[in-house]
Short mmCIF file of C-alpha atoms in Angstrom, two decimals:
data_model
loop_
_atom_site.label_atom_id
_atom_site.label_comp_id
_atom_site.label_asym_id
_atom_site.label_seq_id
_atom_site.Cartn_x
_atom_site.Cartn_y
_atom_site.Cartn_z
CA UNK A 6 41.43 -41.02 -287.07
CA UNK A 7 40.03 -44.43 -286.77
CA UNK A 8 41.69 -47.23 -284.39
CA UNK A 9 42.07 -50.99 -285.80
CA UNK A 10 41.76 -53.31 -282.79
CA UNK A 11 43.02 -57.13 -283.82
CA UNK A 12 42.92 -60.08 -281.71
CA UNK A 13 43.13 -63.98 -281.65
CA UNK A 14 44.11 -66.90 -279.57
CA UNK A 15 47.70 -66.48 -281.18
CA UNK A 16 48.81 -63.45 -283.24
CA UNK A 17 51.86 -64.10 -285.18
CA UNK A 18 54.15 -61.67 -286.01
CA UNK A 19 54.25 -61.76 -289.57
CA UNK A 20 50.41 -61.38 -289.53
CA UNK A 21 50.71 -57.82 -287.43
CA UNK A 22 53.33 -56.82 -289.94
CA UNK A 23 51.26 -57.39 -292.88
CA UNK A 24 48.25 -55.68 -291.25
CA UNK A 25 50.30 -52.81 -289.85
CA UNK A 26 51.87 -52.11 -293.45
CA UNK A 27 48.14 -52.51 -294.63
CA UNK A 28 46.80 -50.23 -292.59
CA UNK A 29 49.78 -47.56 -292.23
CA UNK A 30 49.23 -47.52 -288.49
CA UNK A 31 50.81 -44.58 -286.65
CA UNK A 32 51.61 -46.85 -283.39
CA UNK A 33 50.59 -49.91 -281.75
CA UNK A 34 49.30 -50.36 -278.09
CA UNK A 35 49.55 -53.62 -276.45
CA UNK A 36 46.06 -54.37 -274.95
CA UNK A 37 46.08 -58.02 -273.60
CA UNK A 38 48.19 -61.30 -274.56
CA UNK A 39 47.42 -61.65 -278.39
CA UNK A 40 45.30 -58.48 -278.36
CA UNK A 41 46.66 -55.29 -280.33
CA UNK A 42 45.48 -51.63 -281.04
CA UNK A 43 46.81 -50.32 -283.96
CA UNK A 44 46.07 -46.14 -283.88
CA UNK A 45 45.37 -43.55 -286.72
CA UNK A 46 45.03 -46.04 -289.46
CA UNK A 47 44.16 -45.57 -293.25
CA UNK A 48 40.12 -45.77 -293.26
CA UNK A 49 38.70 -46.47 -296.59
CA UNK A 50 36.37 -48.84 -298.29
CA UNK A 51 39.63 -50.70 -299.79
CA UNK A 52 41.17 -50.88 -296.71
CA UNK A 53 38.57 -52.29 -294.70
CA UNK A 54 38.02 -54.85 -297.27
CA UNK A 55 41.25 -56.04 -297.12
CA UNK A 56 41.92 -56.23 -293.81
CA UNK A 57 38.36 -58.42 -293.69
CA UNK A 58 39.81 -60.73 -296.45
CA UNK A 59 43.43 -60.71 -294.59
CA UNK A 60 41.81 -61.48 -291.06
CA UNK A 61 39.40 -63.98 -292.32
CA UNK A 62 41.82 -66.28 -293.93
CA UNK A 63 44.18 -65.95 -290.68
CA UNK A 64 41.81 -66.38 -288.20
CA UNK A 65 42.19 -62.90 -286.99
CA UNK A 66 39.12 -60.94 -285.01
CA UNK A 67 39.13 -57.10 -285.89
CA UNK A 68 37.16 -54.45 -285.47
CA UNK A 69 37.60 -50.82 -286.81
CA UNK A 70 36.68 -48.33 -283.48
CA UNK A 71 36.57 -44.94 -282.59
CA UNK A 72 39.29 -43.28 -280.51
CA UNK A 73 38.35 -42.97 -276.85
CA UNK A 74 35.19 -45.44 -277.00
CA UNK A 75 34.31 -45.93 -273.65
CA UNK A 76 31.65 -49.01 -272.83
CA UNK A 77 30.30 -46.60 -269.93
CA UNK A 78 28.76 -44.73 -272.81
CA UNK A 79 26.21 -47.63 -273.69
CA UNK A 80 23.32 -48.19 -271.32
CA UNK A 81 22.34 -51.69 -272.11
CA UNK A 82 24.06 -54.91 -273.23
CA UNK A 83 21.40 -57.29 -274.70
CA UNK A 84 22.49 -60.71 -275.57
CA UNK A 85 20.91 -64.32 -277.14
CA UNK A 86 21.45 -67.40 -275.15
CA UNK A 87 22.11 -70.56 -276.96
CA UNK A 88 25.53 -70.50 -278.70
CA UNK A 89 25.96 -66.89 -277.68
CA UNK A 90 25.93 -66.77 -273.93
CA UNK A 91 26.33 -70.17 -273.55
CA UNK A 92 27.87 -72.94 -276.03
CA UNK A 93 25.21 -75.17 -276.80
CA UNK A 94 21.46 -75.39 -278.26
CA UNK A 95 19.55 -76.20 -275.29
CA UNK A 96 16.79 -77.57 -277.09
CA UNK A 97 18.85 -80.04 -279.24
CA UNK A 98 20.47 -81.44 -275.84
CA UNK A 99 17.13 -82.29 -274.52
CA UNK A 100 16.50 -83.90 -277.64
CA UNK A 101 19.62 -85.82 -277.12
CA UNK A 102 17.91 -87.17 -274.02
CA UNK A 103 15.28 -88.65 -275.92
CA UNK A 104 17.57 -89.97 -278.63
CA UNK A 105 16.13 -87.40 -281.13
CA UNK A 106 19.20 -84.68 -281.34
CA UNK A 107 19.37 -85.26 -285.16
CA UNK A 108 15.92 -84.65 -285.80
CA UNK A 109 16.11 -81.50 -283.60
CA UNK A 110 19.12 -80.42 -284.58
CA UNK A 111 18.37 -80.46 -288.22
CA UNK A 112 15.48 -78.08 -287.53
CA UNK A 113 17.58 -75.91 -285.42
CA UNK A 114 20.49 -75.24 -287.95
CA UNK A 115 18.20 -74.73 -290.46
CA UNK A 116 16.24 -71.99 -288.63
CA UNK A 117 19.51 -70.38 -287.46
CA UNK A 118 21.28 -69.82 -290.81
CA UNK A 119 17.61 -68.50 -291.83
CA UNK A 120 16.34 -70.74 -294.39
CA UNK A 121 13.18 -71.41 -292.20
CA UNK A 122 12.02 -67.99 -291.87
CA UNK A 123 8.65 -69.08 -289.60
CA UNK A 124 10.78 -69.39 -286.08
CA UNK A 125 7.31 -70.16 -284.20
CA UNK A 126 6.62 -72.73 -286.56
CA UNK A 127 10.13 -74.46 -285.95
CA UNK A 128 10.23 -74.01 -282.32
CA UNK A 129 6.76 -75.86 -282.22
CA UNK A 130 7.91 -78.41 -284.34
CA UNK A 131 10.94 -79.49 -282.27
CA UNK A 132 9.27 -78.85 -278.61
CA UNK A 133 6.60 -81.33 -280.06
CA UNK A 134 9.27 -84.13 -280.39
CA UNK A 135 10.07 -83.36 -276.46
CA UNK A 136 6.51 -84.80 -275.52
CA UNK A 137 6.67 -87.05 -272.35
CA UNK A 138 10.32 -86.04 -271.22
CA UNK A 139 10.87 -85.61 -267.17
CA UNK A 140 11.79 -82.48 -266.41
CA UNK A 141 14.86 -83.90 -264.90
CA UNK A 142 16.39 -83.89 -268.44
CA UNK A 143 16.63 -80.33 -268.37
CA UNK A 144 18.26 -80.66 -265.27
CA UNK A 145 20.77 -82.72 -266.38
CA UNK A 146 21.12 -80.75 -269.30
CA UNK A 147 22.01 -77.47 -267.37
CA UNK A 148 24.28 -79.43 -264.82
CA UNK A 149 26.49 -81.91 -267.35
CA UNK A 150 26.12 -79.77 -270.78
CA UNK A 151 25.66 -76.29 -270.53
CA UNK A 152 28.56 -74.20 -270.17
CA UNK A 153 28.89 -70.81 -270.51
CA UNK A 154 31.05 -69.78 -273.87
CA UNK A 155 34.63 -68.17 -272.92
CA UNK A 156 34.77 -64.80 -271.46
CA UNK A 157 30.96 -64.74 -270.84
CA UNK A 158 31.68 -63.87 -266.98
CA UNK A 159 34.11 -61.20 -268.00
CA UNK A 160 31.89 -59.66 -270.02
CA UNK A 161 28.76 -59.38 -267.86
CA UNK A 162 30.95 -58.12 -264.66
CA UNK A 163 32.61 -55.91 -266.52
CA UNK A 164 29.44 -54.48 -268.11
CA UNK A 165 27.68 -54.25 -264.66
CA UNK A 166 30.97 -52.04 -263.00
CA UNK A 167 30.18 -49.54 -266.08
CA UNK A 168 26.58 -49.12 -265.07
CA UNK A 169 25.40 -50.88 -268.19
CA UNK A 170 22.57 -52.89 -267.90
CA UNK A 171 22.11 -56.56 -268.71
CA UNK A 172 19.76 -58.43 -270.72
CA UNK A 173 19.23 -61.95 -272.11
CA UNK A 174 16.60 -62.60 -274.22
CA UNK A 175 16.16 -66.06 -275.80
CA UNK A 176 13.92 -67.53 -278.46
CA UNK A 177 14.95 -70.92 -275.97
CA UNK A 178 13.60 -71.68 -272.50
CA UNK A 179 12.80 -69.84 -269.10
CA UNK A 180 14.09 -73.22 -267.20
CA UNK A 181 17.73 -72.32 -268.49
CA UNK A 182 17.32 -68.26 -268.67
CA UNK A 183 16.03 -67.97 -265.17
CA UNK A 184 19.13 -70.05 -263.66
CA UNK A 185 21.45 -68.10 -265.95
CA UNK A 186 20.11 -64.85 -264.80
CA UNK A 187 20.70 -65.84 -261.09
CA UNK A 188 23.88 -66.88 -261.76
CA UNK A 189 25.55 -64.33 -263.79
CA UNK A 190 23.43 -61.44 -261.91
CA UNK A 191 21.71 -60.25 -264.98
CA UNK A 192 19.13 -57.35 -264.71
CA UNK A 193 16.45 -59.30 -266.90
CA UNK A 194 15.82 -62.63 -268.73
CA UNK A 195 13.18 -63.57 -271.49
CA UNK A 196 12.46 -66.47 -273.06
CA UNK A 197 9.65 -69.38 -273.84
CA UNK A 198 8.02 -71.49 -271.14
CA UNK A 199 7.77 -75.18 -271.59
CA UNK A 200 4.18 -76.62 -270.75
CA UNK A 201 4.58 -79.39 -267.75
CA UNK A 202 1.83 -81.96 -267.16
CA UNK A 203 1.11 -82.82 -263.25
CA UNK A 204 3.79 -85.80 -263.70
CA UNK A 205 6.20 -83.44 -264.30
CA UNK A 206 6.68 -84.46 -267.87
CA UNK A 207 6.85 -82.23 -270.94
CA UNK A 208 3.88 -81.90 -273.01
CA UNK A 209 5.02 -80.74 -275.70
CA UNK A 210 3.59 -77.41 -276.04
CA UNK A 211 5.00 -73.89 -275.24
CA UNK A 212 3.18 -72.01 -272.58
CA UNK A 213 1.61 -68.45 -273.89
CA UNK A 214 3.38 -66.83 -277.12
CA UNK A 215 6.40 -67.75 -278.46
CA UNK A 216 9.31 -65.42 -278.54
CA UNK A 217 10.56 -64.86 -281.80
CA UNK A 218 12.95 -62.57 -283.53
CA UNK A 219 10.23 -59.56 -283.14
CA UNK A 220 9.89 -60.31 -279.75
CA UNK A 221 13.44 -59.96 -278.98
CA UNK A 222 13.72 -56.46 -280.38
CA UNK A 223 10.58 -55.68 -278.52
CA UNK A 224 12.00 -56.59 -275.19
CA UNK A 225 15.23 -54.90 -276.08
CA UNK A 226 13.18 -51.77 -276.54
CA UNK A 227 11.20 -51.58 -273.57
CA UNK A 228 14.32 -52.69 -271.42
CA UNK A 229 16.17 -49.47 -272.79
CA UNK A 230 13.24 -47.48 -272.11
CA UNK A 231 12.82 -49.19 -268.76
CA UNK A 232 16.15 -47.77 -267.81
CA UNK A 233 15.95 -44.15 -269.49
CA UNK A 234 17.83 -45.21 -272.85
CA UNK A 235 17.54 -45.56 -276.42
CA UNK A 236 18.22 -48.54 -278.64
CA UNK A 237 20.59 -46.67 -279.92
CA UNK A 238 22.59 -46.89 -276.89
CA UNK A 239 21.94 -50.75 -276.62
CA UNK A 240 24.85 -53.29 -277.93
CA UNK A 241 23.17 -56.56 -278.90
CA UNK A 242 24.85 -60.01 -279.23
CA UNK A 243 23.88 -63.07 -281.36
CA UNK A 244 24.86 -65.76 -283.79
CA UNK A 245 21.17 -66.83 -285.43
CA UNK A 246 18.99 -65.23 -288.18
CA UNK A 247 16.64 -65.15 -285.17
CA UNK A 248 18.71 -62.18 -283.60
CA UNK A 249 19.06 -60.21 -286.47
CA UNK A 250 15.43 -57.90 -285.92
CA UNK A 251 17.07 -57.54 -282.05
CA UNK A 252 20.60 -56.53 -283.55
CA UNK A 253 18.93 -54.15 -286.10
CA UNK A 254 17.60 -51.85 -283.79
CA UNK A 255 20.42 -51.76 -281.23
CA UNK A 256 23.48 -49.19 -281.90
CA UNK A 257 26.26 -51.72 -281.76
CA UNK A 258 25.12 -55.45 -282.95
CA UNK A 259 27.94 -57.95 -282.70
CA UNK A 260 28.21 -61.25 -284.42
CA UNK A 261 29.03 -63.95 -282.03
CA UNK A 262 30.60 -67.29 -284.13
CA UNK A 263 27.85 -66.70 -285.98
CA UNK A 264 25.92 -67.77 -288.85
CA UNK A 265 27.00 -66.06 -292.38
CA UNK A 266 23.87 -64.21 -292.86
CA UNK A 267 24.28 -62.33 -289.19
CA UNK A 268 28.15 -61.76 -289.75
CA UNK A 269 27.04 -60.13 -292.93
CA UNK A 270 24.84 -57.76 -291.06
CA UNK A 271 26.10 -57.17 -287.85
CA UNK A 272 28.33 -53.98 -287.23
CA UNK A 273 31.32 -56.21 -285.92
CA UNK A 274 31.71 -59.99 -285.63
CA UNK A 275 33.64 -61.94 -283.01
CA UNK A 276 35.04 -65.03 -284.96
CA UNK A 277 37.69 -66.85 -283.06
CA UNK A 278 37.92 -65.09 -279.75
CA UNK A 279 35.86 -65.17 -276.66
CA UNK A 280 33.17 -62.83 -275.76
CA UNK A 281 34.97 -60.57 -273.33
CA UNK A 282 37.21 -59.35 -276.59
CA UNK A 283 34.51 -57.13 -277.22
CA UNK A 284 36.13 -55.28 -274.09
CA UNK A 285 39.33 -54.28 -276.09
CA UNK A 286 37.26 -52.18 -278.47
CA UNK A 287 37.08 -49.96 -275.42
CA UNK A 288 39.71 -47.74 -274.03
CA UNK A 289 37.87 -47.80 -270.29
CA UNK A 290 37.77 -51.23 -270.15
CA UNK A 291 41.54 -52.84 -271.11
CA UNK A 292 43.39 -54.49 -268.58
CA UNK A 293 40.76 -55.14 -266.38
#
């Protein structure tokens, strides 16, 4: 039988009662404050659609999960950086230092929604606008604006405890991914490298090949192979269209506070809770 996990910043009794009736749950298991597992639920297309509609309108995250599912059975956790692991789009905040945030953000948003299909071109256009900015601008963004999304540290540390290898793969910049790799003790991180001149200023170009959607997927496949795993044994998390290729090769894809095009194609979505709400889907990570 299938289980249903529901969670939200606040779970109202009326919402739970409605969902329990809807799925005809055999029993309920409290997982954490405002997180509940309903066991042996009705699982058919109509029920799933009804749960999706109700939870979306009520601001509840939901997931139909397999009984006995364990995080330890997965081998890899791959994550996007901007707006997934962290709460900002780094390039937008760097641009803000030059008074160009509106111009850069418009391109970023269009790319993440999938309206700009050539990610490499969109990145080159945005990076070109950063020409002349000193490296101190990146440091200022990291110190003053870069925040981990809620639950990031707990998700990563629990995955590590369970023997899951962690990969950060981003269409952003190595200046940030390298620092996050060290900060969170991640196993690997890949991103684009900003070109810097002899005076320590951005040239408006990217060194080497641009890490795009296909490159993200390729890094996941190679990382999994390196650790004796198949892509089907990987969990991939992202929020924008540039993550879809990577998410498509993973065994479990998770849309985190994502654009509609990503939510529609992901295995599961987290729309209102933090990153560590993923842990409530597995029976070996509850109440850790």
